[in-house]
Tab-separated table of C-alpha atoms in Angstrom:
chain	number	residue	atom	x	y	z
A	1	MET	CA	0.089	0.022	-0.011
A	2	SER	CA	1.602	3.061	-1.288
A	3	VAL	CA	1.251	6.896	-0.822
A	4	ALA	CA	-0.543	6.887	-4.436
A	5	ASP	CA	-2.977	4.348	-3.254
A	6	VAL	CA	-4.068	6.637	-0.378
A	7	LYS	CA	-4.240	9.580	-2.962
A	8	ALA	CA	-6.261	7.359	-5.138
A	9	VAL	CA	-8.957	6.572	-2.627
A	10	GLU	CA	-8.888	10.215	-1.579
A	11	GLN	CA	-9.732	11.415	-4.800
A	12	GLU	CA	-12.594	9.095	-5.492
A	13	PRO	CA	-16.215	10.785	-5.843
A	14	GLY	CA	-17.572	11.149	-2.752
A	15	THR	CA	-14.480	10.850	-0.432
A	16	SER	CA	-13.240	14.508	-1.017
A	17	ALA	CA	-14.858	17.485	0.174
A	18	ALA	CA	-15.724	19.997	-2.001
A	19	ALA	CA	-13.079	22.456	-2.481
A	20	GLY	CA	-13.572	25.501	-0.090
A	21	ALA	CA	-16.708	24.058	2.002
A	22	ARG	CA	-16.398	22.896	5.393
A	23	THR	CA	-18.019	19.360	6.190
A	24	GLY	CA	-19.497	18.438	9.543
A	25	ALA	CA	-17.821	15.515	11.762
A	26	ARG	CA	-20.134	12.916	10.608
A	27	GLU	CA	-19.151	13.705	7.011
A	28	ARG	CA	-15.384	13.925	7.784
A	29	LEU	CA	-15.512	10.525	9.991
A	30	ALA	CA	-17.614	8.920	7.078
A	31	ALA	CA	-15.032	9.830	4.415
A	32	LEU	CA	-12.348	8.799	6.238
A	33	PHE	CA	-13.970	5.710	7.359
A	34	ARG	CA	-14.875	4.878	3.717
A	35	ALA	CA	-11.167	5.528	2.809
A	36	GLU	CA	-9.761	3.456	5.356
A	37	LEU	CA	-12.225	0.369	4.774
A	38	ILE	CA	-11.314	0.492	0.886
A	39	LEU	CA	-7.418	0.329	1.850
A	40	LEU	CA	-8.282	-2.475	4.048
A	41	GLY	CA	-9.873	-4.540	1.522
A	42	ARG	CA	-6.811	-4.041	-0.622
A	43	ASN	CA	-4.394	-5.146	1.815
A	44	LYS	CA	-4.800	-9.199	1.750
A	45	THR	CA	-2.396	-9.706	4.889
A	46	ALA	CA	-4.880	-7.524	7.133
A	47	LEU	CA	-7.829	-9.058	5.815
A	48	PHE	CA	-6.419	-12.589	6.779
A	49	MET	CA	-5.639	-11.477	10.237
A	50	THR	CA	-8.821	-9.776	10.692
A	51	LEU	CA	-11.202	-12.434	9.292
A	52	LEU	CA	-9.825	-15.733	9.326
A	53	MET	CA	-6.992	-15.687	12.255
A	54	PRO	CA	-9.393	-15.741	15.077
A	55	LEU	CA	-11.336	-18.622	13.465
A	56	ILE	CA	-8.122	-20.598	12.969
A	57	MET	CA	-6.910	-19.961	16.587
A	58	ALA	CA	-10.245	-21.207	17.958
A	59	PHE	CA	-10.027	-24.420	15.997
A	60	ALA	CA	-6.775	-24.949	16.855
A	61	MET	CA	-7.417	-24.607	20.599
A	62	ARG	CA	-10.266	-26.861	20.550
A	63	GLN	CA	-8.636	-30.227	21.341
A	64	ALA	CA	-6.427	-28.750	24.129
A	65	VAL	CA	-9.733	-27.313	25.562
A	66	SER	CA	-11.619	-30.403	25.583
A	67	GLU	CA	-8.802	-32.033	27.713
A	68	MET	CA	-9.157	-29.330	30.524
A	69	PRO	CA	-10.951	-30.217	33.933
A	70	LEU	CA	-14.157	-27.747	32.833
A	71	GLN	CA	-17.026	-29.488	34.177
A	72	ALA	CA	-15.846	-29.060	37.805
A	73	ASN	CA	-15.846	-25.395	37.237
A	74	GLY	CA	-19.446	-25.184	35.537
A	75	LEU	CA	-17.934	-24.517	32.145
A	76	SER	CA	-17.856	-26.636	28.691
A	77	VAL	CA	-15.884	-26.634	25.680
A	78	GLY	CA	-18.150	-24.322	24.021
A	79	THR	CA	-18.102	-21.710	26.800
A	80	VAL	CA	-14.362	-21.599	26.529
A	81	LEU	CA	-13.855	-21.510	22.879
A	82	LEU	CA	-16.403	-19.258	22.214
A	83	PRO	CA	-15.599	-16.036	24.515
A	84	GLY	CA	-11.936	-17.151	23.652
A	85	THR	CA	-12.761	-16.663	19.831
A	86	ILE	CA	-14.186	-12.993	20.938
A	87	GLY	CA	-10.811	-12.391	22.658
A	88	PHE	CA	-8.850	-13.505	19.275
A	89	VAL	CA	-11.203	-11.224	17.506
A	90	LEU	CA	-10.219	-8.530	19.885
A	91	LEU	CA	-6.510	-9.053	19.391
A	92	PHE	CA	-6.027	-9.995	15.638
A	93	ALA	CA	-9.003	-8.167	14.008
A	94	VAL	CA	-8.817	-5.043	16.186
A	95	TYR	CA	-5.687	-4.403	18.146
A	96	SER	CA	-2.979	-5.705	15.614
A	97	SER	CA	-5.146	-4.054	12.541
A	98	VAL	CA	-5.276	-1.080	13.912
A	99	THR	CA	-1.526	-0.888	14.981
A	100	GLY	CA	-0.388	-1.705	11.705
A	101	SER	CA	-2.747	0.797	9.928
A	102	LEU	CA	-1.871	3.714	12.047
A	103	VAL	CA	1.866	2.799	11.718
A	104	THR	CA	1.653	2.523	7.906
A	105	ARG	CA	-0.460	5.659	7.727
A	106	ARG	CA	2.095	7.412	9.737
A	107	GLU	CA	5.031	6.005	7.496
A	108	GLU	CA	3.216	7.274	4.520
A	109	LEU	CA	2.939	10.792	6.224
A	110	VAL	CA	-1.083	10.588	5.570
A	111	LEU	CA	-1.761	11.319	9.199
A	112	LYS	CA	0.406	14.481	8.787
A	113	ARG	CA	-1.383	15.556	5.855
A	114	LEU	CA	-4.848	14.776	7.409
A	115	ARG	CA	-3.915	17.293	10.157
A	116	CYS	CA	-3.607	19.805	7.684
A	117	GLY	CA	-7.414	19.594	6.989
A	118	GLU	CA	-10.554	19.894	8.895
A	119	LEU	CA	-9.969	16.435	10.809
A	120	SER	CA	-9.374	16.735	14.543
A	121	ASP	CA	-6.755	14.501	16.056
A	122	ARG	CA	-9.773	12.660	17.694
A	123	GLU	CA	-11.417	12.264	14.458
A	124	ILE	CA	-8.197	10.915	12.687
A	125	LEU	CA	-7.677	8.358	15.141
A	126	ALA	CA	-11.354	7.309	15.688
A	127	GLY	CA	-11.881	7.073	11.574
A	128	SER	CA	-8.670	5.102	11.073
A	129	ALA	CA	-9.762	2.553	13.762
A	130	LEU	CA	-13.631	2.565	12.836
A	131	PRO	CA	-13.290	-0.251	9.897
A	132	ALA	CA	-11.438	-2.802	11.966
A	133	VAL	CA	-14.141	-1.970	15.187
A	134	LEU	CA	-16.876	-2.401	13.131
A	135	LEU	CA	-15.602	-5.565	11.480
A	136	GLY	CA	-14.749	-6.956	14.674
A	137	LEU	CA	-18.135	-6.206	15.967
A	138	ALA	CA	-19.855	-7.968	13.116
A	139	GLN	CA	-17.594	-11.051	13.820
A	140	ILE	CA	-18.508	-11.114	17.343
A	141	VAL	CA	-22.257	-10.972	16.451
A	142	LEU	CA	-22.053	-13.585	13.950
A	143	LEU	CA	-19.923	-15.762	16.643
A	144	ALA	CA	-22.824	-15.087	19.200
A	145	VAL	CA	-25.441	-16.081	16.841
A	146	LEU	CA	-23.582	-19.016	14.782
A	147	GLY	CA	-20.851	-20.113	17.227
A	148	GLY	CA	-23.389	-20.769	19.888
A	149	LEU	CA	-25.082	-23.626	17.692
A	150	VAL	CA	-21.958	-24.803	16.408
A	151	MET	CA	-19.635	-24.966	19.393
A	152	ASP	CA	-22.796	-25.956	21.403
A	153	ALA	CA	-22.462	-22.948	23.647
A	154	GLY	CA	-26.119	-21.698	23.342
A	155	ALA	CA	-27.060	-18.282	23.847
A	156	PRO	CA	-25.508	-15.858	26.667
A	157	ARG	CA	-27.679	-16.090	29.814
A	158	ALA	CA	-26.653	-12.523	30.911
A	159	PRO	CA	-26.345	-10.894	27.341
A	160	HIS	CA	-25.581	-7.585	29.145
A	161	LEU	CA	-22.640	-8.706	30.526
A	162	VAL	CA	-21.466	-9.975	26.859
A	163	VAL	CA	-21.933	-6.659	25.572
A	164	LEU	CA	-20.339	-4.740	28.367
A	165	GLY	CA	-17.131	-6.812	28.225
A	166	VAL	CA	-17.063	-6.413	24.158
A	167	LEU	CA	-17.448	-2.581	24.387
A	168	LEU	CA	-14.867	-2.483	27.188
A	169	GLY	CA	-12.562	-4.730	25.077
A	170	MET	CA	-12.878	-2.832	21.986
A	171	LEU	CA	-12.011	0.558	24.240
A	172	ILE	CA	-8.960	-1.435	25.069
A	173	ALA	CA	-7.770	-3.140	22.143
A	174	VAL	CA	-8.112	0.458	19.996
A	175	ALA	CA	-6.271	2.354	22.957
A	176	MET	CA	-3.736	-0.025	23.463
A	177	ALA	CA	-2.943	-0.470	19.602
A	178	ALA	CA	-2.640	3.568	19.138
A	179	ALA	CA	-0.454	3.146	22.463
A	180	SER	CA	1.772	0.315	20.871
A	181	THR	CA	2.843	2.808	18.035
A	182	GLY	CA	4.678	5.171	20.301
A	183	ILE	CA	7.338	2.138	20.432
A	184	THR	CA	6.802	0.923	16.370
A	185	LYS	CA	9.098	2.545	13.767
A	186	SER	CA	7.638	0.894	10.627
A	187	ALA	CA	4.843	-1.500	9.384
A	188	GLU	CA	7.329	-4.457	9.601
A	189	ALA	CA	8.106	-3.775	13.267
A	190	ALA	CA	4.428	-3.863	13.982
A	191	GLN	CA	4.503	-7.516	13.512
A	192	LEU	CA	6.872	-7.840	16.453
A	193	THR	CA	5.822	-4.938	18.609
A	194	THR	CA	2.541	-6.233	19.199
A	195	MET	CA	3.677	-9.988	20.037
A	196	PRO	CA	3.988	-9.269	23.788
A	197	PHE	CA	0.331	-7.727	24.175
A	198	VAL	CA	-0.952	-10.734	21.959
A	199	PHE	CA	0.837	-13.780	23.565
A	200	VAL	CA	0.479	-12.255	27.417
A	201	SER	CA	-3.388	-11.874	26.498
A	202	MET	CA	-3.668	-15.303	24.824
A	203	ALA	CA	-1.558	-17.042	27.742
A	204	GLY	CA	-2.782	-15.109	30.693
A	205	SER	CA	-6.065	-13.550	30.105
A	206	GLY	CA	-8.520	-16.693	29.927
A	207	MET	CA	-8.671	-16.964	26.369
A	208	ILE	CA	-7.265	-20.473	26.139
A	209	VAL	CA	-6.951	-21.709	29.712
A	210	PRO	CA	-9.825	-20.301	31.762
A	211	LEU	CA	-8.695	-18.638	35.018
A	212	ASP	CA	-11.458	-20.604	37.171
A	213	VAL	CA	-9.207	-23.659	36.563
A	214	LEU	CA	-5.923	-22.434	37.802
A	215	PRO	CA	-4.715	-22.163	41.328
A	216	ASP	CA	-6.268	-18.834	43.355
A	217	LYS	CA	-2.754	-17.354	43.780
A	218	ILE	CA	-1.887	-17.309	39.835
A	219	ALA	CA	-5.731	-16.469	38.842
A	220	ASN	CA	-5.702	-13.498	41.174
A	221	ILE	CA	-2.604	-12.057	39.780
A	222	LEU	CA	-3.561	-12.820	35.764
A	223	GLU	CA	-7.071	-11.263	36.385
A	224	LEU	CA	-5.177	-7.875	36.554
A	225	LEU	CA	-3.967	-8.223	32.865
A	226	PRO	CA	-5.539	-5.735	30.328
A	227	LEU	CA	-7.953	-8.180	28.804
A	228	SER	CA	-8.672	-10.394	31.612
A	229	PRO	CA	-11.519	-8.489	32.865
A	230	VAL	CA	-12.944	-8.577	29.477
A	231	MET	CA	-12.994	-12.184	29.279
A	232	GLY	CA	-14.189	-12.705	32.666
A	233	LEU	CA	-17.312	-10.359	31.771
A	234	VAL	CA	-18.126	-12.140	28.534
A	235	ARG	CA	-17.545	-15.780	30.105
A	236	ASP	CA	-19.875	-14.934	33.141
A	237	GLY	CA	-22.631	-13.599	30.460
A	238	TRP	CA	-22.498	-16.684	28.597
A	239	ILE	CA	-22.595	-18.923	31.567
A	240	GLY	CA	-24.918	-16.506	33.833
A	241	GLN	CA	-22.617	-16.824	36.658
A	242	GLY	CA	-21.196	-13.483	37.761
A	243	ASP	CA	-22.043	-11.704	40.671
A	244	LEU	CA	-22.042	-7.782	41.491
A	245	THR	CA	-18.532	-7.970	43.189
A	246	ASP	CA	-16.759	-9.621	40.632
A	247	THR	CA	-18.474	-7.505	37.804
A	248	LEU	CA	-17.593	-4.174	39.464
A	249	LYS	CA	-13.987	-5.470	40.018
A	250	ARG	CA	-13.447	-6.102	36.573
A	251	LEU	CA	-14.903	-2.937	35.340
A	252	VAL	CA	-12.668	-1.082	37.666
A	253	ILE	CA	-9.664	-3.040	36.058
A	254	ALA	CA	-10.765	-2.686	32.605
A	255	LEU	CA	-11.301	1.155	33.027
A	256	VAL	CA	-7.849	1.453	34.627
A	257	TRP	CA	-6.121	-0.178	31.861
A	258	ALA	CA	-8.111	1.802	29.329
A	259	GLY	CA	-7.156	5.068	31.108
A	260	LEU	CA	-3.414	3.882	31.128
A	261	ALA	CA	-3.491	3.382	27.753
A	262	VAL	CA	-5.112	6.661	26.667
A	263	PHE	CA	-2.914	8.425	28.692
A	264	ALA	CA	0.131	6.830	26.701
A	265	VAL	CA	-1.574	7.666	23.423
A	266	ARG	CA	-1.699	11.388	24.654
A	267	ARG	CA	2.027	11.128	25.600
A	268	TRP	CA	3.879	9.406	23.440
A	269	PHE	CA	1.415	9.253	19.931
A	270	ARG	CA	3.754	10.604	17.199
A	271	TRP	CA	2.184	12.013	13.980
A	272	GLU	CA	5.295	11.965	11.793
A	273	PRO	CA	7.662	8.832	10.948
A	274	ARG	CA	9.899	8.013	13.874
A	275	ASN	CA	13.730	8.004	13.066
């Protein structure tokens, strides 16, 4: 994807504002969203990571999950795999995708040029992340409808907890992605700098191994990871076993991580290529 591609997208009918005319925030975001969506569609690697990687990971983990002592904790293969797949969507379809997109646009000076127009900084970040967020939400809705049948997990017993967990997960994933660009010099480097957050979340946030089956001391530490409260809320929503104290604790942990990520973005986000 090159600067020429971006310019071509911006020059397509309907994506650029008429000369001399100011547009509203909704129109500006819609134009940026459309341009980013077209660029995402042209990037086969990003499409693979966004659409197929979460499903591949879920399929690969099925055998390992089936050998865990789940029934003693009120869980089943479906109620572990399905929330875990939603976690994979947050990691691959949102976090990794948004990080790569922002770094690529920064390298090509697109972010710098966008700041010369009517878009505010928040609109640029929001518009850049919007395609990945909407595709991720669409995947999660499909998983909730079709995955419940295929994985024999049924429908969520407390859907409000699932919705709350997914929204918090989206917020944390996008904020972490923008924060990760502070230590990422290039699009190639993004494949490495995103790995720590991806691996730590997969291993310790309950996406593969539910924290319920781990010793209490280890589980108490791992539940402090950024996506652990998200997975806890989603899984509680599916099996309907969450209580108010656990829910409030997870909300506090998730909001603290979101706040830290937003602080990191405000402090270290760079609009021009890093040397």
